[in-house]
Amino acid sequence: MAKSKYEYVKSFELADHLLPHTWIVVRIDGRSFHRFSKDHQFKRPNDEQALRLMNECAKAVMEDISDIVFAYGVSDEYSFVFRKTSSLYERRSSKLMSILASLFASTYVMKWSQFFPDKKLQYAPCFDGRAVCYPTEAILLDYLAWRQVDCHINNQYNTCLWMLVEAGKSSEDAQKILKGTQADYKNELLYTQFGINYSTLPEIFRKGSSLFRRKEEEIVKFKDGLPIKRIRSKVVVEHCDIISQQFWEEHAYIIS
Amino acid sequence: MAKSKYEYVKSFELADHLLPHTWIVVRIDGRSFHRFSKDHQFKRPNDEQALRLMNECAKAVMEDISDIVFAYGVSDEYSFVFRKTSSLYERRSSKLMSILASLFASTYVMKWSQFFPDKKLQYAPCFDGRAVCYPTEAILLDYLAWRQVDCHINNQYNTCLWMLVEAGKSSEDAQKILKGTQADYKNELLYTQFGINYSTLPEIFRKGSSLFRRKEEEIVKFKDGLPIKRIRSKVVVEHCDIISQQFWEEHAYIIS
Amino acid sequence: MAKSKYEYVKSFELADHLLPHTWIVVRIDGRSFHRFSKDHQFKRPNDEQALRLMNECAKAVMEDISDIVFAYGVSDEYSFVFRKTSSLYERRSSKLMSILASLFASTYVMKWSQFFPDKKLQYAPCFDGRAVCYPTEAILLDYLAWRQVDCHINNQYNTCLWMLVEAGKSSEDAQKILKGTQADYKNELLYTQFGINYSTLPEIFRKGSSLFRRKEEEIVKFKDGLPIKRIRSKVVVEHCDIISQQFWEEHAYIIS
Amino acid sequence: MAKSKYEYVKSFELADHLLPHTWIVVRIDGRSFHRFSKDHQFKRPNDEQALRLMNECAKAVMEDISDIVFAYGVSDEYSFVFRKTSSLYERRSSKLMSILASLFASTYVMKWSQFFPDKKLQYAPCFDGRAVCYPTEAILLDYLAWRQVDCHINNQYNTCLWMLVEAGKSSEDAQKILKGTQADYKNELLYTQFGINYSTLPEIFRKGSSLFRRKEEEIVKFKDGLPIKRIRSKVVVEHCDIISQQFWEEHAYIIS
């Protein structure tokens, strides 16, 4: 039973290293989460607890993998940005994407009861992953802007849809009313029919969630009654505008 | 806020379809499971409950994804074989490997307490994944043989190592004793020093676990007191020799 | 001027090895050969000398690269089949396809005057290349059949088209007449209008060209007036049916 | 003989698009040019006519393919830089590299007699190709610097080697003398033993050849005895330092 006789099968494993010196983005996406949301009675159009659970998982991923410098989440998807010069797992695409999809999903189960203490998790959630390289900062920021624009468009649409449904329309009728309408029309509809000022809705719904590290001064112990402080880098969650340049100018250290 | 302005970033997502008409094997592997095993006091050299948990996760994956026709597990790794003509997710490598790694990990957390009712899962487990294509049945079987040979070699080595350690040797001394020795020597050592006949150790340790579907007749209901039977395809777990041709001849339907 | 300072740029060269144990087909295709054919007054619908030049180039490629076991040419394209176990250039896709496209094109210029002694080659011809893997013999033969079917369909169409044009139709009118017609109709048209029995046209036009090696006994020298013979493997050019199994049964050594 | 029956084989052609918005460099390299140089009695350590033929071929390639903005050649290799936003052949790696390797080789044959009117080209030359993406201008310039440093190091070494050989040393002895020596030592050796000031050797040998476009005013015709001028973009060949920033500052338009 010679080991070597079969070892040749390893040669079928082809290399999949990602281009060096580019921004690797791994995006994970809930598999069949439309059904998952229904099966777990997530609130419509947004379930804040479900979103906070997603954020908590993303935070755990970032705390585990220090090469991730930024993450952005909306709905059942999350994008993780690796620093440009990362050589984690030799930049092997399969390793990076599978580990993130795997760690995110198992953390989701681990933390479920913290966010849904009264709801049983009925089956194992699953996320797919993909890895994409962006060659410049400008294009990376366009990628993130793309996701935040998507967040905005989907949230505005879904908010209108569910208000109409709650007001008694069938789902089909509500969709017909909204079909092809512009942002202004939807804002107007929310305001005049339902008294909702869209811009005052919670930012977590309208802006999605951005995770990044912030240096914070922290008391680590007391010595002779005096606090000993240390600068610590902490992953924070914010719901801010990442489309405008302002955020990136104020947090230039994130992608520099 | 034009959506189209940022949509161009999608063009950076490159295709990763796997060669058609080949056997796709997705192998997942526990990330840092050496530490994970220690942190959860897994028995050495083998923890049967930990292996049965792995098998249960693999079974859940196979029941979810019908294009998987065979799975083989050993230690903290599992190989899933897709049928040659599968077009699941258009054979996109990233989808297949990330979904399997993700589903396996989340199921592992879900089912932990069934196998370790008295042990707390301390942190989220994680599995990496990779996808490899094998062009012919013969090479696919060589791949599976490769994994089973590995199972055998590692198990024999680890069994010797831990018997020596339990007998009072340091881990370093035990390693020195075993270094470069042949299979015969190790079997002899187990027998003469510890009274262990290697070939009588549990098959799950020596052979790993093979999962495949078997058609079984099942009583689905009773009508007028008579059983109504139906043929059902069930995923079964066996610990058999998959290196010899015999298994594949007797189960030709699996990869035909 | 340290060499090492810049050497890191080599890390951007990503691996492109083709799956082992599959049939590599490199297909080259004339770039802008529609214009090239016009500029060099190639005969329509087929220029036998141009085809023979293509064949001569393919033969030179096969004689240079012994891992190529079969080649099939039609019009301005040629497919080269590498033996399944070839490890030429470590099966690097870029090497294989670029070398074949390059060698074919330079040979085309070298041999031009042999086939067109009275015609000046006006500019450098160019061929693009691509490499594709086929996992089984059956699929490889389907690939070759695909190319020969294409040869037949195009040749039948072009023969009709040019007969109509020669008979005074405009190119547009001729195309209209042929649009959507079946093989039978075209054969009938050739026979009734132009007295041409399609099946008697030269095989090089109807079947394309197949190149492979054949062992032949050869007199290498004379000793004491007696011939000393040796078995030599020679690349031969034939215009045979490679769609039916018969050819492959009679020449089983080619792909076995 | 249904066409569709075989068309499925096209699905085995996998995509190979290069990452958008990166600098594509296609480098071609003479296949077995060590032997080719000997067989055609190229002068050692440099054959100026052979280098000028290479440059002429590169120029023809650049004039044919307008998306190439810069080319750098040394010895039997040439690097072609495509503009960052090129979408030629949809950035398909196989198309770009095979076409350049093919066009270069056929042009080499076409132009041979212009540079070697008294020498017969004995067999078809061949170049391999590869395509690499560089994400930023800075890295692209490091790539070009890498090639020019190579040019310098090889030329200095070869110049020493051939002077020693001409002076009567065996090739092996000459190699021993040079092994492990620094640039200073080699310059000193050339000066003291052979009276050669390395920095006065022809720049084409020491710096390689750089090709790029330059806008030039050109008289296109005369009208009423007065010259009518037009700005034309012409490919020029220079032997300049492309490692220092100065060249790129003075020719900022090339890669901007």
PDB file of C-alpha atoms in Angstrom, chain D:
ATOM      1  CA  MET D   1     -25.544  15.049 -39.591  1.00  0.00           C
ATOM      2  CA  ALA D   2     -27.013  17.525 -37.137  1.00  0.00           C
ATOM      3  CA  LYS D   3     -24.687  20.393 -36.321  1.00  0.00           C
ATOM      4  CA  SER D   4     -26.130  20.824 -32.853  1.00  0.00           C
ATOM      5  CA  LYS D   5     -25.169  17.327 -31.774  1.00  0.00           C
ATOM      6  CA  TYR D   6     -21.516  18.313 -31.463  1.00  0.00           C
ATOM      7  CA  GLU D   7     -21.841  21.971 -30.557  1.00  0.00           C
ATOM      8  CA  TYR D   8     -21.716  21.142 -26.845  1.00  0.00           C
ATOM      9  CA  VAL D   9     -17.944  20.815 -27.098  1.00  0.00           C
ATOM     10  CA  LYS D  10     -17.760  24.603 -27.190  1.00  0.00           C
ATOM     11  CA  SER D  11     -18.721  24.629 -23.515  1.00  0.00           C
ATOM     12  CA  PHE D  12     -15.275  23.286 -22.661  1.00  0.00           C
ATOM     13  CA  GLU D  13     -13.708  26.589 -23.751  1.00  0.00           C
ATOM     14  CA  LEU D  14     -13.223  28.380 -20.439  1.00  0.00           C
ATOM     15  CA  ALA D  15     -13.094  32.159 -20.092  1.00  0.00           C
ATOM     16  CA  ASP D  16      -9.703  33.809 -19.627  1.00  0.00           C
ATOM     17  CA  HIS D  17     -10.422  37.522 -19.431  1.00  0.00           C
ATOM     18  CA  LEU D  18      -7.743  39.622 -17.782  1.00  0.00           C
ATOM     19  CA  LEU D  19      -8.607  41.881 -14.851  1.00  0.00           C
ATOM     20  CA  PRO D  20     -10.029  45.176 -16.162  1.00  0.00           C
ATOM     21  CA  HIS D  21      -8.294  48.484 -15.587  1.00  0.00           C
ATOM     22  CA  THR D  22      -4.830  46.980 -15.194  1.00  0.00           C
ATOM     23  CA  TRP D  23      -1.783  47.358 -17.419  1.00  0.00           C
ATOM     24  CA  ILE D  24      -1.566  44.249 -19.577  1.00  0.00           C
ATOM     25  CA  VAL D  25       1.977  43.345 -20.548  1.00  0.00           C
ATOM     26  CA  VAL D  26       2.474  40.669 -23.199  1.00  0.00           C
ATOM     27  CA  ARG D  27       6.047  39.458 -23.239  1.00  0.00           C
ATOM     28  CA  ILE D  28       7.264  37.359 -26.121  1.00  0.00           C
ATOM     29  CA  ASP D  29      10.459  35.396 -26.000  1.00  0.00           C
ATOM     30  CA  GLY D  30      12.420  33.607 -28.728  1.00  0.00           C
ATOM     31  CA  ARG D  31      12.047  29.842 -28.510  1.00  0.00           C
ATOM     32  CA  SER D  32      15.435  28.115 -28.593  1.00  0.00           C
ATOM     33  CA  PHE D  33      17.090  31.336 -29.747  1.00  0.00           C
ATOM     34  CA  HIS D  34      20.414  30.272 -28.304  1.00  0.00           C
ATOM     35  CA  ARG D  35      20.536  27.679 -31.049  1.00  0.00           C
ATOM     36  CA  PHE D  36      18.901  30.002 -33.578  1.00  0.00           C
ATOM     37  CA  SER D  37      21.636  32.617 -32.953  1.00  0.00           C
ATOM     38  CA  LYS D  38      24.351  30.044 -33.518  1.00  0.00           C
ATOM     39  CA  ASP D  39      22.733  28.574 -36.605  1.00  0.00           C
ATOM     40  CA  HIS D  40      22.576  32.043 -38.131  1.00  0.00           C
ATOM     41  CA  GLN D  41      26.021  33.151 -36.984  1.00  0.00           C
ATOM     42  CA  PHE D  42      24.815  36.115 -34.972  1.00  0.00           C
ATOM     43  CA  LYS D  43      27.691  38.263 -33.757  1.00  0.00           C
ATOM     44  CA  ARG D  44      28.666  37.930 -30.101  1.00  0.00           C
ATOM     45  CA  PRO D  45      28.006  39.392 -27.606  1.00  0.00           C
ATOM     46  CA  ASN D  46      25.464  41.417 -29.625  1.00  0.00           C
ATOM     47  CA  ASP D  47      24.372  41.338 -33.227  1.00  0.00           C
ATOM     48  CA  GLU D  48      23.160  44.810 -34.059  1.00  0.00           C
ATOM     49  CA  GLN D  49      21.359  43.713 -37.199  1.00  0.00           C
ATOM     50  CA  ALA D  50      19.473  41.008 -35.275  1.00  0.00           C
ATOM     51  CA  LEU D  51      18.428  43.605 -32.695  1.00  0.00           C
ATOM     52  CA  ARG D  52      17.306  46.028 -35.396  1.00  0.00           C
ATOM     53  CA  LEU D  53      15.226  43.265 -36.969  1.00  0.00           C
ATOM     54  CA  MET D  54      13.577  42.634 -33.586  1.00  0.00           C
ATOM     55  CA  ASN D  55      12.834  46.368 -33.299  1.00  0.00           C
ATOM     56  CA  GLU D  56      11.358  46.475 -36.784  1.00  0.00           C
ATOM     57  CA  CYS D  57       9.030  43.591 -35.918  1.00  0.00           C
ATOM     58  CA  ALA D  58       7.980  45.264 -32.680  1.00  0.00           C
ATOM     59  CA  LYS D  59       7.307  48.466 -34.596  1.00  0.00           C
ATOM     60  CA  ALA D  60       5.093  46.579 -37.043  1.00  0.00           C
ATOM     61  CA  VAL D  61       3.167  45.056 -34.138  1.00  0.00           C
ATOM     62  CA  MET D  62       2.642  48.470 -32.543  1.00  0.00           C
ATOM     63  CA  GLU D  63       1.538  50.015 -35.815  1.00  0.00           C
ATOM     64  CA  ASP D  64      -0.967  47.205 -36.253  1.00  0.00           C
ATOM     65  CA  ILE D  65      -2.350  47.268 -32.724  1.00  0.00           C
ATOM     66  CA  SER D  66      -3.014  50.785 -31.566  1.00  0.00           C
ATOM     67  CA  ASP D  67      -3.833  49.788 -27.973  1.00  0.00           C
ATOM     68  CA  ILE D  68      -0.138  49.058 -27.384  1.00  0.00           C
ATOM     69  CA  VAL D  69       1.346  52.241 -25.928  1.00  0.00           C
ATOM     70  CA  PHE D  70       4.894  51.132 -25.181  1.00  0.00           C
ATOM     71  CA  ALA D  71       7.235  48.286 -26.041  1.00  0.00           C
ATOM     72  CA  TYR D  72      10.623  47.358 -24.672  1.00  0.00           C
ATOM     73  CA  GLY D  73      13.002  44.910 -26.265  1.00  0.00           C
ATOM     74  CA  VAL D  74      16.246  43.291 -25.257  1.00  0.00           C
ATOM     75  CA  SER D  75      18.020  40.313 -26.794  1.00  0.00           C
ATOM     76  CA  ASP D  76      15.349  37.923 -28.161  1.00  0.00           C
ATOM     77  CA  GLU D  77      12.484  39.159 -26.000  1.00  0.00           C
ATOM     78  CA  TYR D  78       9.996  41.995 -26.302  1.00  0.00           C
ATOM     79  CA  SER D  79       7.457  43.360 -23.831  1.00  0.00           C
ATOM     80  CA  PHE D  80       4.324  45.073 -25.135  1.00  0.00           C
ATOM     81  CA  VAL D  81       2.289  47.312 -22.825  1.00  0.00           C
ATOM     82  CA  PHE D  82      -1.424  47.758 -23.541  1.00  0.00           C
ATOM     83  CA  ARG D  83      -3.162  50.880 -22.290  1.00  0.00           C
ATOM     84  CA  LYS D  84      -4.915  50.284 -18.991  1.00  0.00           C
ATOM     85  CA  THR D  85      -8.429  50.635 -20.362  1.00  0.00           C
ATOM     86  CA  SER D  86      -7.915  48.517 -23.479  1.00  0.00           C
ATOM     87  CA  SER D  87     -10.803  46.226 -24.274  1.00  0.00           C
ATOM     88  CA  LEU D  88      -9.157  44.640 -27.298  1.00  0.00           C
ATOM     89  CA  TYR D  89     -10.505  41.110 -27.812  1.00  0.00           C
ATOM     90  CA  GLU D  90     -12.414  41.652 -24.578  1.00  0.00           C
ATOM     91  CA  ARG D  91      -9.023  41.408 -22.799  1.00  0.00           C
ATOM     92  CA  ARG D  92      -8.947  37.670 -23.485  1.00  0.00           C
ATOM     93  CA  SER D  93      -5.520  36.507 -22.457  1.00  0.00           C
ATOM     94  CA  SER D  94      -5.226  33.772 -25.100  1.00  0.00           C
ATOM     95  CA  LYS D  95      -6.141  36.091 -27.980  1.00  0.00           C
ATOM     96  CA  LEU D  96      -3.736  38.845 -26.962  1.00  0.00           C
ATOM     97  CA  MET D  97      -0.694  36.698 -26.313  1.00  0.00           C
ATOM     98  CA  SER D  98      -1.109  34.352 -29.263  1.00  0.00           C
ATOM     99  CA  ILE D  99      -1.733  37.143 -31.769  1.00  0.00           C
ATOM    100  CA  LEU D 100       1.350  39.059 -30.664  1.00  0.00           C
ATOM    101  CA  ALA D 101       3.586  35.969 -30.687  1.00  0.00           C
ATOM    102  CA  SER D 102       2.211  35.012 -34.108  1.00  0.00           C
ATOM    103  CA  LEU D 103       2.411  38.422 -35.747  1.00  0.00           C
ATOM    104  CA  PHE D 104       5.895  39.033 -34.400  1.00  0.00           C
ATOM    105  CA  ALA D 105       7.207  35.731 -35.749  1.00  0.00           C
ATOM    106  CA  SER D 106       5.708  36.048 -39.213  1.00  0.00           C
ATOM    107  CA  THR D 107       6.954  39.624 -39.488  1.00  0.00           C
ATOM    108  CA  TYR D 108      10.413  38.388 -38.477  1.00  0.00           C
ATOM    109  CA  VAL D 109      10.457  36.134 -41.530  1.00  0.00           C
ATOM    110  CA  MET D 110       9.003  38.827 -43.800  1.00  0.00           C
ATOM    111  CA  LYS D 111      11.684  41.345 -42.850  1.00  0.00           C
ATOM    112  CA  TRP D 112      14.654  39.017 -42.450  1.00  0.00           C
ATOM    113  CA  SER D 113      16.210  39.730 -45.852  1.00  0.00           C
ATOM    114  CA  GLN D 114      16.116  43.493 -45.261  1.00  0.00           C
ATOM    115  CA  PHE D 115      18.470  43.046 -42.336  1.00  0.00           C
ATOM    116  CA  PHE D 116      20.397  40.007 -43.532  1.00  0.00           C
ATOM    117  CA  PRO D 117      20.454  40.346 -47.330  1.00  0.00           C
ATOM    118  CA  ASP D 118      23.283  37.826 -47.610  1.00  0.00           C
ATOM    119  CA  LYS D 119      22.087  35.277 -45.095  1.00  0.00           C
ATOM    120  CA  LYS D 120      19.456  32.650 -45.677  1.00  0.00           C
ATOM    121  CA  LEU D 121      16.869  32.149 -42.950  1.00  0.00           C
ATOM    122  CA  GLN D 122      17.305  28.442 -42.311  1.00  0.00           C
ATOM    123  CA  TYR D 123      14.098  27.622 -40.507  1.00  0.00           C
ATOM    124  CA  ALA D 124      11.009  29.260 -39.063  1.00  0.00           C
ATOM    125  CA  PRO D 125      11.653  31.270 -35.899  1.00  0.00           C
ATOM    126  CA  CYS D 126       9.192  30.946 -33.041  1.00  0.00           C
ATOM    127  CA  PHE D 127       8.281  33.105 -30.047  1.00  0.00           C
ATOM    128  CA  ASP D 128       6.310  32.157 -26.980  1.00  0.00           C
ATOM    129  CA  GLY D 129       4.057  34.670 -25.272  1.00  0.00           C
ATOM    130  CA  ARG D 130       2.590  35.344 -21.881  1.00  0.00           C
ATOM    131  CA  ALA D 131       0.249  38.000 -20.542  1.00  0.00           C
ATOM    132  CA  VAL D 132       0.616  39.608 -17.124  1.00  0.00           C
ATOM    133  CA  CYS D 133      -1.466  42.330 -15.448  1.00  0.00           C
ATOM    134  CA  TYR D 134       0.080  45.138 -13.445  1.00  0.00           C
ATOM    135  CA  PRO D 135      -2.374  47.094 -11.305  1.00  0.00           C
ATOM    136  CA  THR D 136      -0.591  50.460 -11.037  1.00  0.00           C
ATOM    137  CA  GLU D 137       1.678  52.717 -13.036  1.00  0.00           C
ATOM    138  CA  ALA D 138       4.390  52.415 -10.390  1.00  0.00           C
ATOM    139  CA  ILE D 139       4.483  48.630 -10.658  1.00  0.00           C
ATOM    140  CA  LEU D 140       4.363  48.763 -14.444  1.00  0.00           C
ATOM    141  CA  LEU D 141       7.440  51.016 -14.424  1.00  0.00           C
ATOM    142  CA  ASP D 142       9.122  48.599 -11.999  1.00  0.00           C
ATOM    143  CA  TYR D 143       8.404  45.832 -14.491  1.00  0.00           C
ATOM    144  CA  LEU D 144      10.071  47.794 -17.291  1.00  0.00           C
ATOM    145  CA  ALA D 145      12.953  48.682 -14.974  1.00  0.00           C
ATOM    146  CA  TRP D 146      13.331  44.980 -14.199  1.00  0.00           C
ATOM    147  CA  ARG D 147      13.770  44.206 -17.884  1.00  0.00           C
ATOM    148  CA  GLN D 148      16.247  47.047 -18.402  1.00  0.00           C
ATOM    149  CA  VAL D 149      18.297  46.010 -15.371  1.00  0.00           C
ATOM    150  CA  ASP D 150      18.378  42.526 -16.858  1.00  0.00           C
ATOM    151  CA  CYS D 151      19.536  43.978 -20.155  1.00  0.00           C
ATOM    152  CA  HIS D 152      22.380  45.804 -18.425  1.00  0.00           C
ATOM    153  CA  ILE D 153      23.510  42.869 -16.300  1.00  0.00           C
ATOM    154  CA  ASN D 154      23.419  40.399 -19.178  1.00  0.00           C
ATOM    155  CA  ASN D 155      25.122  42.743 -21.606  1.00  0.00           C
ATOM    156  CA  GLN D 156      27.936  43.597 -19.222  1.00  0.00           C
ATOM    157  CA  TYR D 157      28.489  39.929 -18.471  1.00  0.00           C
ATOM    158  CA  ASN D 158      28.354  38.864 -22.100  1.00  0.00           C
ATOM    159  CA  THR D 159      30.672  41.650 -23.205  1.00  0.00           C
ATOM    160  CA  CYS D 160      33.279  40.521 -20.666  1.00  0.00           C
ATOM    161  CA  LEU D 161      32.791  36.879 -21.555  1.00  0.00           C
ATOM    162  CA  TRP D 162      33.281  37.348 -25.271  1.00  0.00           C
ATOM    163  CA  MET D 163      36.254  39.648 -24.889  1.00  0.00           C
ATOM    164  CA  LEU D 164      37.907  36.986 -22.739  1.00  0.00           C
ATOM    165  CA  VAL D 165      37.046  34.287 -25.252  1.00  0.00           C
ATOM    166  CA  GLU D 166      38.353  36.379 -28.131  1.00  0.00           C
ATOM    167  CA  ALA D 167      41.508  36.898 -26.112  1.00  0.00           C
ATOM    168  CA  GLY D 168      42.010  33.154 -26.075  1.00  0.00           C
ATOM    169  CA  LYS D 169      40.289  31.907 -22.937  1.00  0.00           C
ATOM    170  CA  SER D 170      38.078  28.893 -23.153  1.00  0.00           C
ATOM    171  CA  SER D 171      34.410  29.589 -22.537  1.00  0.00           C
ATOM    172  CA  GLU D 172      34.629  27.661 -19.257  1.00  0.00           C
ATOM    173  CA  ASP D 173      37.635  29.596 -18.021  1.00  0.00           C
ATOM    174  CA  ALA D 174      36.023  32.887 -18.931  1.00  0.00           C
ATOM    175  CA  GLN D 175      32.916  31.913 -16.973  1.00  0.00           C
ATOM    176  CA  LYS D 176      35.029  31.044 -13.941  1.00  0.00           C
ATOM    177  CA  ILE D 177      36.762  34.418 -14.042  1.00  0.00           C
ATOM    178  CA  LEU D 178      33.449  36.260 -14.054  1.00  0.00           C
ATOM    179  CA  LYS D 179      31.555  34.134 -11.580  1.00  0.00           C
ATOM    180  CA  GLY D 180      30.273  36.150  -8.652  1.00  0.00           C
ATOM    181  CA  THR D 181      31.975  39.379  -9.704  1.00  0.00           C
ATOM    182  CA  GLN D 182      30.393  42.792  -9.269  1.00  0.00           C
ATOM    183  CA  ALA D 183      29.582  45.424 -11.886  1.00  0.00           C
ATOM    184  CA  ASP D 184      32.627  47.504 -10.901  1.00  0.00           C
ATOM    185  CA  TYR D 185      34.956  44.574 -11.381  1.00  0.00           C
ATOM    186  CA  LYS D 186      33.608  43.894 -14.838  1.00  0.00           C
ATOM    187  CA  ASN D 187      33.893  47.517 -15.924  1.00  0.00           C
ATOM    188  CA  GLU D 188      37.462  47.563 -14.607  1.00  0.00           C
ATOM    189  CA  LEU D 189      38.271  44.338 -16.439  1.00  0.00           C
ATOM    190  CA  LEU D 190      36.963  45.690 -19.726  1.00  0.00           C
ATOM    191  CA  TYR D 191      38.930  48.919 -19.309  1.00  0.00           C
ATOM    192  CA  THR D 192      42.252  47.588 -18.068  1.00  0.00           C
ATOM    193  CA  GLN D 193      42.468  44.419 -20.157  1.00  0.00           C
ATOM    194  CA  PHE D 194      40.728  45.509 -23.340  1.00  0.00           C
ATOM    195  CA  GLY D 195      40.716  49.328 -23.260  1.00  0.00           C
ATOM    196  CA  ILE D 196      36.944  49.368 -23.410  1.00  0.00           C
ATOM    197  CA  ASN D 197      34.998  52.079 -21.618  1.00  0.00           C
ATOM    198  CA  TYR D 198      31.725  50.235 -21.066  1.00  0.00           C
ATOM    199  CA  SER D 199      29.665  53.432 -20.940  1.00  0.00           C
ATOM    200  CA  THR D 200      30.699  54.305 -24.488  1.00  0.00           C
ATOM    201  CA  LEU D 201      29.412  51.081 -26.025  1.00  0.00           C
ATOM    202  CA  PRO D 202      26.379  51.523 -28.288  1.00  0.00           C
ATOM    203  CA  GLU D 203      23.247  52.377 -26.307  1.00  0.00           C
ATOM    204  CA  ILE D 204      21.195  49.775 -28.182  1.00  0.00           C
ATOM    205  CA  PHE D 205      23.326  47.137 -26.423  1.00  0.00           C
ATOM    206  CA  ARG D 206      23.401  48.741 -22.992  1.00  0.00           C
ATOM    207  CA  LYS D 207      19.886  50.139 -22.765  1.00  0.00           C
ATOM    208  CA  GLY D 208      17.793  47.927 -25.001  1.00  0.00           C
ATOM    209  CA  SER D 209      15.140  49.469 -27.262  1.00  0.00           C
ATOM    210  CA  SER D 210      12.074  51.443 -26.255  1.00  0.00           C
ATOM    211  CA  LEU D 211       9.218  52.004 -28.674  1.00  0.00           C
ATOM    212  CA  PHE D 212       6.477  54.553 -28.188  1.00  0.00           C
ATOM    213  CA  ARG D 213       4.426  57.020 -30.175  1.00  0.00           C
ATOM    214  CA  ARG D 214       5.488  60.593 -30.717  1.00  0.00           C
ATOM    215  CA  LYS D 215       3.400  63.290 -32.317  1.00  0.00           C
ATOM    216  CA  GLU D 216       5.256  64.811 -35.240  1.00  0.00           C
ATOM    217  CA  GLU D 217       4.386  67.579 -37.633  1.00  0.00           C
ATOM    218  CA  GLU D 218       4.413  66.318 -41.164  1.00  0.00           C
ATOM    219  CA  ILE D 219       3.977  67.908 -44.560  1.00  0.00           C
ATOM    220  CA  VAL D 220       1.131  65.970 -46.145  1.00  0.00           C
ATOM    221  CA  LYS D 221       0.836  67.916 -49.399  1.00  0.00           C
ATOM    222  CA  PHE D 222       1.446  71.277 -51.057  1.00  0.00           C
ATOM    223  CA  LYS D 223      -1.310  73.687 -51.926  1.00  0.00           C
ATOM    224  CA  ASP D 224      -0.537  76.745 -54.029  1.00  0.00           C
ATOM    225  CA  GLY D 225       3.130  76.072 -53.362  1.00  0.00           C
ATOM    226  CA  LEU D 226       2.590  76.144 -49.610  1.00  0.00           C
ATOM    227  CA  PRO D 227       3.122  73.087 -47.408  1.00  0.00           C
ATOM    228  CA  ILE D 228       0.043  71.679 -45.677  1.00  0.00           C
ATOM    229  CA  LYS D 229       1.095  70.176 -42.376  1.00  0.00           C
ATOM    230  CA  ARG D 230      -0.603  67.716 -40.099  1.00  0.00           C
ATOM    231  CA  ILE D 231       0.176  66.283 -36.675  1.00  0.00           C
ATOM    232  CA  ARG D 232       0.867  62.577 -37.001  1.00  0.00           C
ATOM    233  CA  SER D 233       1.561  60.013 -34.315  1.00  0.00           C
ATOM    234  CA  LYS D 234       4.604  57.948 -35.199  1.00  0.00           C
ATOM    235  CA  VAL D 235       6.177  54.955 -33.520  1.00  0.00           C
ATOM    236  CA  VAL D 236       9.774  55.826 -32.647  1.00  0.00           C
ATOM    237  CA  VAL D 237      12.631  53.619 -31.411  1.00  0.00           C
ATOM    238  CA  GLU D 238      14.956  54.963 -28.731  1.00  0.00           C
ATOM    239  CA  HIS D 239      17.663  53.512 -26.518  1.00  0.00           C
ATOM    240  CA  CYS D 240      17.102  55.521 -23.398  1.00  0.00           C
ATOM    241  CA  ASP D 241      17.143  55.060 -19.635  1.00  0.00           C
ATOM    242  CA  ILE D 242      13.643  53.954 -18.627  1.00  0.00           C
ATOM    243  CA  ILE D 243      14.591  53.154 -15.036  1.00  0.00           C
ATOM    244  CA  SER D 244      14.921  56.754 -13.896  1.00  0.00           C
ATOM    245  CA  GLN D 245      11.790  58.829 -13.476  1.00  0.00           C
ATOM    246  CA  GLN D 246      13.038  61.448 -15.910  1.00  0.00           C
ATOM    247  CA  PHE D 247      11.997  59.589 -19.038  1.00  0.00           C
ATOM    248  CA  TRP D 248       8.484  59.053 -17.728  1.00  0.00           C
ATOM    249  CA  GLU D 249       8.144  62.649 -16.613  1.00  0.00           C
ATOM    250  CA  GLU D 250       9.203  63.886 -20.022  1.00  0.00           C
ATOM    251  CA  HIS D 251       6.861  61.438 -21.769  1.00  0.00           C
ATOM    252  CA  ALA D 252       3.992  61.502 -19.301  1.00  0.00           C
ATOM    253  CA  TYR D 253       1.451  61.085 -22.111  1.00  0.00           C
ATOM    254  CA  ILE D 254       2.553  57.509 -22.771  1.00  0.00           C
ATOM    255  CA  ILE D 255       0.961  55.934 -19.736  1.00  0.00           C
ATOM    256  CA  SER D 256      -1.412  58.659 -18.589  1.00  0.00           C
TER     257      SER D 256
END
